[in-house]
Amino acid sequence: LSLEQVDILWHCLVEDAECYDDALHWFLNQVRSKDQHAMGMETYKHLFLEKMPQLKPETISMTGLNLFQHLCNLARLATSTLDNASSCELCGMDQLWGIALRAQSADISRAAIQYINSYYINAGKTGLEKEQEFIRKCIESLLMASANLEKEAHSSLTSIERGLLMLKTHLEAFRRRFAYHLRQWQIEGTGISSHLKALSDKQSLPLRIVCQPAGLPDKMTIEMYPSDQVADLRAEVTHWYENLQKEQMNQQAQLQEFGQSGRQQGDFPGGLMGPVRMISSGHELTTDYDEKTLHELGFKDMQMVFVSLGAPRRERKGEGIQLPASCLPPPQKEHIPMLLLLQEPHLTTLFDLLEMLACFKPPSPNTEKLQDSPESARCEELHLHAENLSRRVWELLMLLPTCPKMLQAFQNISDEATGEGLCWKELLRIKSPHKLLYALEIIEALGKPNRRIHREST
């Protein structure tokens, strides 16, 4: 088909409400299948840049969203070799953001949010290169919606709800994907834990997992929680195995000093030669299981895990195949979404949004009218929606690490300090109940003893 013919098809079918979805479905089949020959690369580009932006984000159907995502993927593949890739991608991403925040159907919005999340977590060669842009766009969309709250309460609240959902699911997806590196940092004492986790000990009972390395008598018991992922276990086991090897090397060096021949040098070369392999209940826990929790895999207390070193696996080839995060280098701290959200002005924006939603009162109808009029019921509904959303902002703040500035200020208070450089009104904001509560939680957490993860070797 020529571009002109595609225009005619679009005008006659897609712009007609009755056969809108069928026409989009036909276009989707063309894009999906390599066996269809009605359209070529030029036509797809025309569809993506000229036609799709005509569909309104509010009323787009699931078929329309699917078609759009397929075209986005095509555009990314086509431009991945070019220098001006970003401008073409941005054109599509803006519309996807619109669908995610404004689509009338919650399912369509959720599907768009999922697509945006995975796009940003895996963007660029090392992944995470666009995290700053993602956080900036999320905060901007929340600010825009909150500025419009008085005029269009309903649509603004929906937009805020979607923006918060996008941020929360993004942080959770990030934690799942990079659990291995987050745990490694935690073991080294530079962890990024959430504010809530720092406050409350986990409610569930810990599981003891017994690790047995191949060909060695040493055993190790590690306390994990059912909600921990396989990646967490992998990080713990790798750390322990590395230490075990260092001990072996030291013993070997001492034996050689006394003229006795120890183990063969080839057995324990310095540093790990290849990934740690774990086998439990007759199954190998490959890196494909990294994002699953121990509970999902049915781990029991005192379960045995056999540990050995494997040959490094060859990279899996094929388009769109992600390598597990434990095979990748650790993410750079400046690209970590939790830390980006802690920076100013983002943190203040979240607290301001929290206060605004908690105090939000929709403009009430005339008091002369009956109190139980549908108008006042609608106002009540909007008020409850806003209150519920303020709770969601609080939950989001709980997912972030504790604000380092406030934590440091409270840690550095000593008896002899005359309050130099400390502004109590800044730290304990009486006018802002949520900030005050947050500060009191930090003080409470500082009073609790630190819980250490229990590890013992036998």
Tab-separated table of C-alpha atoms in Angstrom, residues 61 101 111 196 258 279 293 331 406:
chain	number	residue	atom	x	y	z
A	61	SER	CA	-8.513	1.187	23.052
A	101	LEU	CA	-1.930	9.178	33.060
A	111	ALA	CA	-0.643	-1.664	30.533
A	196	LEU	CA	9.853	1.587	56.621
A	258	PHE	CA	56.252	-24.710	56.276
A	279	ILE	CA	21.142	-26.562	43.778
A	293	THR	CA	10.794	-15.081	46.304
A	331	PRO	CA	24.017	0.080	38.837
A	406	MET	CA	17.337	14.722	58.568
